């Protein structure tokens, strides 16, 4: 009798499905469509019954902004962000903002703004909320978030961080947020950084690093290096990109790279600030 016989079920298929679900795959499609009507497997569709159209919901502003008019969505985000005088006001402004198409495409529940300390010396920026974050309204509360929390605890950073994302609504199917979606949300991210005035920034994964630093290199070349992040309003802060915890869950061998980045960052954070 082998180890995976009647007494010990083989968990391969189960863990493969869990891996795909974690990666955001919720449907299986072939590359080419199968014409089942031509193959004679199903009857051709009957002409549709005439059903009176349901009244449409008023077209959200996002529908207009999803196209070429990104700049008016960015301008509106800038205006709302600049008017927010504290983090609660910023959170409320984001919740009411209709200029990001993700709000209507991916999010099932709510805007996901941030968690952590409003006086944190370190602001962490991830990519965008996933399903659990969308449901609970806080960033990094799923599997990747639990790994992030363990890493922060091991580095002694648990109570020294404020965590947010480049976009505040879940992208459909957990896809990477597009540069225009990130651009539309950027004034809010930047305003959060201004209000917190941290000593430094940590960007998780390629999508966050590229949009926050406006660079094109891959994350393996960006990670572990110091950059100067410059906000539109002139704020400058040291910033380091590192690997995203979701990537580390898929590639555990890469954890030591992320850990070394976190140690480098913590050493700098622990160094006393030079006056002036
Ligand atoms: N991944 C992210 O980038 N952000 C989250 O909030 C959760 C998962």
CSV table of C-alpha atoms and ligand atoms in Angstrom, one decimal:
chain,number,residue,atom,x,y,z
A,1,UNK,CA,0.0,0.0,0.0
A,2,UNK,CA,1.4,3.4,-1.0
A,3,UNK,CA,1.4,6.6,1.2
A,4,UNK,CA,-1.5,8.1,-0.9
A,5,UNK,CA,-3.8,5.2,-0.7
A,6,UNK,CA,-7.3,5.0,0.9
A,7,UNK,CA,-6.0,6.2,4.3
A,8,UNK,CA,-4.0,9.3,3.0
A,9,UNK,CA,-5.8,11.1,0.2
A,10,UNK,CA,-3.6,12.6,-2.5
A,11,UNK,CA,-4.0,16.4,-2.1
A,12,UNK,CA,-2.2,17.3,-5.4
A,13,UNK,CA,-5.4,18.4,-7.3
A,14,UNK,CA,-6.7,20.3,-4.3
A,15,UNK,CA,-3.4,22.2,-3.7
A,16,UNK,CA,-3.2,23.0,-7.5
A,17,UNK,CA,-6.7,24.5,-7.4
A,18,UNK,CA,-5.9,26.5,-4.3
A,19,UNK,CA,-2.8,27.8,-6.0
A,20,UNK,CA,-4.9,28.9,-9.1
A,21,UNK,CA,-7.5,30.5,-6.8
A,22,UNK,CA,-4.8,32.4,-4.9
A,23,UNK,CA,-3.5,33.6,-8.3
A,24,UNK,CA,-7.0,35.0,-9.1
A,25,UNK,CA,-7.9,32.3,-11.7
A,26,UNK,CA,-11.7,31.8,-11.3
A,27,UNK,CA,-12.5,30.4,-14.8
A,28,UNK,CA,-10.9,27.9,-17.1
A,29,UNK,CA,-10.9,28.7,-20.8
A,30,UNK,CA,-9.2,27.1,-23.8
A,31,UNK,CA,-7.1,29.3,-26.1
A,32,UNK,CA,-9.6,28.6,-29.0
A,33,UNK,CA,-13.4,28.5,-28.8
A,34,UNK,CA,-15.1,25.2,-29.5
A,35,UNK,CA,-18.0,25.5,-31.9
A,36,UNK,CA,-20.4,23.0,-30.2
A,37,UNK,CA,-23.2,23.9,-32.6
A,38,UNK,CA,-21.1,23.0,-35.7
A,39,UNK,CA,-20.0,19.8,-33.8
A,40,UNK,CA,-23.8,18.9,-33.5
A,41,UNK,CA,-23.6,18.6,-29.7
A,42,UNK,CA,-26.1,21.3,-29.0
A,43,UNK,CA,-29.1,22.8,-30.8
A,44,UNK,CA,-28.7,26.2,-32.4
A,45,UNK,CA,-30.0,28.9,-30.1
A,46,UNK,CA,-33.6,30.0,-30.5
A,47,UNK,CA,-34.1,33.7,-31.3
A,48,UNK,CA,-34.2,35.6,-28.0
A,49,UNK,CA,-37.5,36.5,-26.5
A,50,UNK,CA,-38.2,40.2,-26.5
A,51,UNK,CA,-37.8,41.2,-22.9
A,52,UNK,CA,-38.3,44.9,-22.2
A,53,UNK,CA,-35.0,46.5,-21.2
A,54,UNK,CA,-34.5,47.2,-17.6
A,55,UNK,CA,-33.9,50.8,-16.8
A,56,UNK,CA,-30.2,51.5,-16.8
A,57,UNK,CA,-28.5,52.8,-13.7
A,58,UNK,CA,-27.2,56.3,-14.4
A,59,UNK,CA,-23.8,55.9,-16.2
A,60,UNK,CA,-21.2,56.3,-13.5
A,61,UNK,CA,-18.6,59.0,-14.0
A,62,UNK,CA,-16.1,56.2,-14.2
A,63,UNK,CA,-17.6,55.0,-17.4
A,64,UNK,CA,-16.8,58.3,-18.9
A,65,UNK,CA,-13.3,58.4,-17.4
A,66,UNK,CA,-12.4,54.9,-18.4
A,67,UNK,CA,-11.7,56.1,-21.9
A,68,UNK,CA,-9.5,58.9,-23.1
A,69,UNK,CA,-10.5,61.3,-20.3
A,70,UNK,CA,-8.2,60.0,-17.7
A,71,UNK,CA,-6.9,63.5,-17.1
A,72,UNK,CA,-10.3,64.8,-15.8
A,73,UNK,CA,-10.4,61.8,-13.3
A,74,UNK,CA,-6.9,62.6,-12.2
A,75,UNK,CA,-7.8,66.3,-11.8
A,76,UNK,CA,-10.8,65.4,-9.7
A,77,UNK,CA,-8.8,63.0,-7.6
A,78,UNK,CA,-6.2,65.8,-7.0
A,79,UNK,CA,-8.9,68.2,-6.0
A,80,UNK,CA,-10.5,65.8,-3.5
A,81,UNK,CA,-7.2,64.6,-2.1
A,82,UNK,CA,-5.9,68.2,-1.6
A,83,UNK,CA,-9.0,69.1,0.3
A,84,UNK,CA,-8.6,66.2,2.7
A,85,UNK,CA,-7.0,67.6,5.9
A,86,UNK,CA,-6.7,64.2,7.7
A,87,UNK,CA,-6.7,60.5,7.0
A,88,UNK,CA,-10.4,60.1,7.9
A,89,UNK,CA,-11.3,62.8,5.4
A,90,UNK,CA,-9.1,61.2,2.8
A,91,UNK,CA,-10.8,57.8,3.4
A,92,UNK,CA,-14.2,59.4,3.0
A,93,UNK,CA,-13.1,61.2,-0.2
A,94,UNK,CA,-11.9,57.9,-1.7
A,95,UNK,CA,-15.1,56.2,-0.8
A,96,UNK,CA,-17.1,58.8,-2.6
A,97,UNK,CA,-14.8,59.1,-5.7
A,98,UNK,CA,-16.3,57.7,-8.9
A,99,UNK,CA,-13.5,58.4,-11.3
A,100,UNK,CA,-11.7,55.0,-11.1
A,101,UNK,CA,-13.3,52.4,-13.4
A,102,UNK,CA,-12.2,49.6,-11.0
A,103,UNK,CA,-14.9,50.8,-8.6
A,104,UNK,CA,-17.5,49.6,-11.0
A,105,UNK,CA,-15.6,46.7,-12.6
A,106,UNK,CA,-13.8,44.7,-9.9
A,107,UNK,CA,-15.0,45.7,-6.5
A,108,UNK,CA,-18.0,43.8,-5.2
A,109,UNK,CA,-18.1,45.5,-1.8
A,110,UNK,CA,-16.2,48.7,-1.0
A,111,UNK,CA,-13.1,50.9,-1.4
A,112,UNK,CA,-10.1,49.6,0.5
A,113,UNK,CA,-8.0,52.4,1.8
A,114,UNK,CA,-5.4,51.6,4.4
A,115,UNK,CA,-4.6,50.1,7.8
A,116,UNK,CA,-1.9,50.9,10.3
A,117,UNK,CA,-0.6,53.9,12.3
A,118,UNK,CA,-1.3,57.4,11.2
A,119,UNK,CA,2.1,58.4,12.6
A,120,UNK,CA,4.0,55.5,11.1
A,121,UNK,CA,7.6,56.1,10.1
A,122,UNK,CA,7.2,53.6,7.2
A,123,UNK,CA,4.5,53.7,4.6
A,124,UNK,CA,4.1,50.4,2.6
A,125,UNK,CA,2.4,50.5,-0.8
A,126,UNK,CA,1.1,47.3,-2.4
A,127,UNK,CA,-0.5,46.7,-5.7
A,128,UNK,CA,-4.3,46.5,-5.1
A,129,UNK,CA,-6.9,44.8,-3.0
A,130,UNK,CA,-7.9,41.2,-3.6
A,131,UNK,CA,-11.1,39.4,-2.8
A,132,UNK,CA,-10.7,39.2,1.0
A,133,UNK,CA,-9.6,42.9,1.2
A,134,UNK,CA,-12.7,43.9,-0.9
A,135,UNK,CA,-14.9,42.0,1.5
A,136,UNK,CA,-13.2,43.3,4.7
A,137,UNK,CA,-12.3,46.8,3.6
A,138,UNK,CA,-8.7,46.6,4.7
A,139,UNK,CA,-5.5,46.0,2.7
A,140,UNK,CA,-3.4,42.9,3.1
A,141,UNK,CA,-5.8,40.8,5.1
A,142,UNK,CA,-5.6,37.6,3.0
A,143,UNK,CA,-2.8,35.0,2.7
A,144,UNK,CA,-0.3,37.5,1.3
A,145,UNK,CA,-1.2,39.9,4.1
A,146,UNK,CA,-0.7,37.3,6.7
A,147,UNK,CA,2.8,36.6,5.3
A,148,UNK,CA,3.5,40.3,5.2
A,149,UNK,CA,2.4,40.6,8.9
A,150,UNK,CA,4.8,37.8,9.9
A,151,UNK,CA,7.7,39.4,8.1
A,152,UNK,CA,6.9,42.8,9.7
A,153,UNK,CA,6.7,41.2,13.1
A,154,UNK,CA,10.0,39.4,12.6
A,155,UNK,CA,11.6,42.8,11.6
A,156,UNK,CA,10.1,44.6,14.7
A,157,UNK,CA,8.0,46.8,12.4
A,158,UNK,CA,4.4,45.7,13.3
A,159,UNK,CA,3.5,49.0,15.1
A,160,UNK,CA,5.6,51.2,12.8
A,161,UNK,CA,3.8,50.9,9.5
A,162,UNK,CA,0.9,52.3,7.5
A,163,UNK,CA,-0.2,50.0,4.7
A,164,UNK,CA,-2.1,51.0,1.5
A,165,UNK,CA,-2.2,50.2,-2.2
A,166,UNK,CA,-1.7,51.9,-5.6
A,167,UNK,CA,-5.5,51.4,-6.3
A,168,UNK,CA,-8.4,51.2,-3.8
A,169,UNK,CA,-10.7,48.9,-5.6
A,170,UNK,CA,-10.2,45.2,-6.4
A,171,UNK,CA,-9.2,44.7,-10.1
A,172,UNK,CA,-11.4,42.1,-11.8
A,173,UNK,CA,-10.0,38.6,-11.4
A,174,UNK,CA,-7.1,40.1,-9.4
A,175,UNK,CA,-5.4,41.3,-12.5
A,176,UNK,CA,-2.7,43.8,-12.2
A,177,UNK,CA,-4.1,47.4,-12.1
A,178,UNK,CA,-3.4,49.3,-15.3
A,179,UNK,CA,-1.1,52.4,-15.3
A,180,UNK,CA,-4.1,54.6,-15.9
A,181,UNK,CA,-6.0,53.1,-13.0
A,182,UNK,CA,-2.9,53.7,-10.8
A,183,UNK,CA,-2.5,57.2,-12.2
A,184,UNK,CA,-6.1,58.1,-11.3
A,185,UNK,CA,-5.7,56.8,-7.7
A,186,UNK,CA,-2.1,58.3,-7.3
A,187,UNK,CA,-3.2,61.7,-5.9
A,188,UNK,CA,-4.9,59.9,-2.9
A,189,UNK,CA,-1.8,57.7,-2.3
A,190,UNK,CA,0.4,60.7,-2.4
A,191,UNK,CA,-1.9,62.7,-0.1
A,192,UNK,CA,-1.8,59.8,2.4
A,193,UNK,CA,2.0,59.9,2.3
A,194,UNK,CA,1.9,63.7,2.9
A,195,UNK,CA,-0.5,63.5,5.8
A,196,UNK,CA,1.6,60.8,7.5
A,197,UNK,CA,4.9,62.3,6.6
A,198,UNK,CA,6.8,59.0,7.2
A,199,UNK,CA,10.6,58.7,7.1
A,200,UNK,CA,10.6,56.2,4.2
A,201,UNK,CA,8.5,54.1,1.8
A,202,UNK,CA,8.4,50.4,0.9
A,203,UNK,CA,6.8,49.3,-2.4
A,204,UNK,CA,5.6,45.7,-2.7
A,205,UNK,CA,6.0,44.1,-6.1
A,206,UNK,CA,6.6,45.3,-9.6
A,207,UNK,CA,3.2,47.1,-10.2
A,208,UNK,CA,3.7,49.2,-7.1
A,209,UNK,CA,7.4,49.9,-7.6
A,210,UNK,CA,7.0,50.9,-11.3
A,211,UNK,CA,4.0,53.2,-10.7
A,212,UNK,CA,5.4,54.9,-7.6
A,213,UNK,CA,8.9,55.3,-9.0
A,214,UNK,CA,7.9,55.8,-12.7
A,215,UNK,CA,10.5,53.3,-13.7
A,216,UNK,CA,10.3,50.4,-16.2
A,217,UNK,CA,12.9,47.9,-14.9
A,218,UNK,CA,11.6,44.6,-13.5
A,219,UNK,CA,11.2,44.1,-9.8
A,220,UNK,CA,14.3,41.8,-9.6
A,221,UNK,CA,16.4,44.6,-10.7
A,222,UNK,CA,14.6,47.3,-8.6
A,223,UNK,CA,14.4,45.4,-5.4
A,224,UNK,CA,16.6,46.1,-2.5
A,225,UNK,CA,17.8,49.4,-3.9
A,226,UNK,CA,17.2,52.9,-2.5
A,227,UNK,CA,15.4,55.4,-4.7
A,228,UNK,CA,14.3,58.9,-4.1
A,229,UNK,CA,10.5,59.0,-4.4
A,230,UNK,CA,9.2,62.5,-5.4
A,231,UNK,CA,5.6,63.4,-5.0
A,232,UNK,CA,3.8,65.9,-7.3
A,233,UNK,CA,3.8,68.4,-4.4
A,234,UNK,CA,7.6,68.3,-4.0
A,235,UNK,CA,7.8,65.8,-1.0
A,236,UNK,CA,10.9,63.6,-1.3
A,237,UNK,CA,11.5,60.4,0.6
A,238,UNK,CA,13.8,57.4,0.4
A,239,UNK,CA,12.0,54.4,-1.0
A,240,UNK,CA,12.8,50.8,-1.5
A,241,UNK,CA,11.0,48.3,-3.7
A,242,UNK,CA,10.9,44.6,-2.6
A,243,UNK,CA,9.2,41.4,-3.7
A,244,UNK,CA,5.4,41.1,-3.2
A,245,UNK,CA,4.3,38.6,-0.5
A,246,UNK,CA,2.0,36.9,-3.0
A,247,UNK,CA,5.0,36.2,-5.2
A,248,UNK,CA,6.8,34.8,-2.1
A,249,UNK,CA,3.9,32.5,-1.5
A,250,UNK,CA,4.5,31.1,-5.0
A,251,UNK,CA,8.3,31.2,-4.8
A,252,UNK,CA,9.3,30.5,-1.2
A,253,UNK,CA,13.0,30.4,-2.3
A,254,UNK,CA,12.8,34.2,-2.9
A,255,UNK,CA,11.9,34.9,0.7
A,256,UNK,CA,15.5,35.4,1.7
A,257,UNK,CA,15.8,38.2,-0.9
A,258,UNK,CA,12.7,40.0,0.5
A,259,UNK,CA,14.0,39.4,4.1
A,260,UNK,CA,17.4,40.9,3.2
A,261,UNK,CA,15.6,44.0,1.8
A,262,UNK,CA,13.5,44.3,5.0
A,263,UNK,CA,16.6,44.1,7.2
A,264,UNK,CA,18.4,46.8,5.1
A,265,UNK,CA,15.3,49.0,5.3
A,266,UNK,CA,14.9,48.5,9.1
A,267,UNK,CA,18.5,49.3,9.7
A,268,UNK,CA,18.1,52.6,8.0
A,269,UNK,CA,14.8,53.3,9.9
A,270,UNK,CA,16.5,52.5,13.2
A,271,UNK,CA,19.3,54.9,12.5
A,272,UNK,CA,18.7,58.2,14.3
A,273,UNK,CA,17.6,61.0,11.9
A,274,UNK,CA,20.3,63.6,11.4
A,275,UNK,CA,19.1,67.0,12.3
A,276,UNK,CA,18.4,69.4,9.5
B,1,LIG,N1,-2.1,42.3,-2.5
B,1,LIG,C1,-1.9,43.7,-2.6
B,1,LIG,O1,-1.1,44.2,-3.3
B,1,LIG,N2,-2.6,44.4,-1.8
B,1,LIG,C2,-3.5,43.9,-0.9
B,1,LIG,O2,-4.2,44.7,-0.2
B,1,LIG,C3,-3.7,42.5,-0.9
B,1,LIG,C4,-3.0,41.7,-1.7
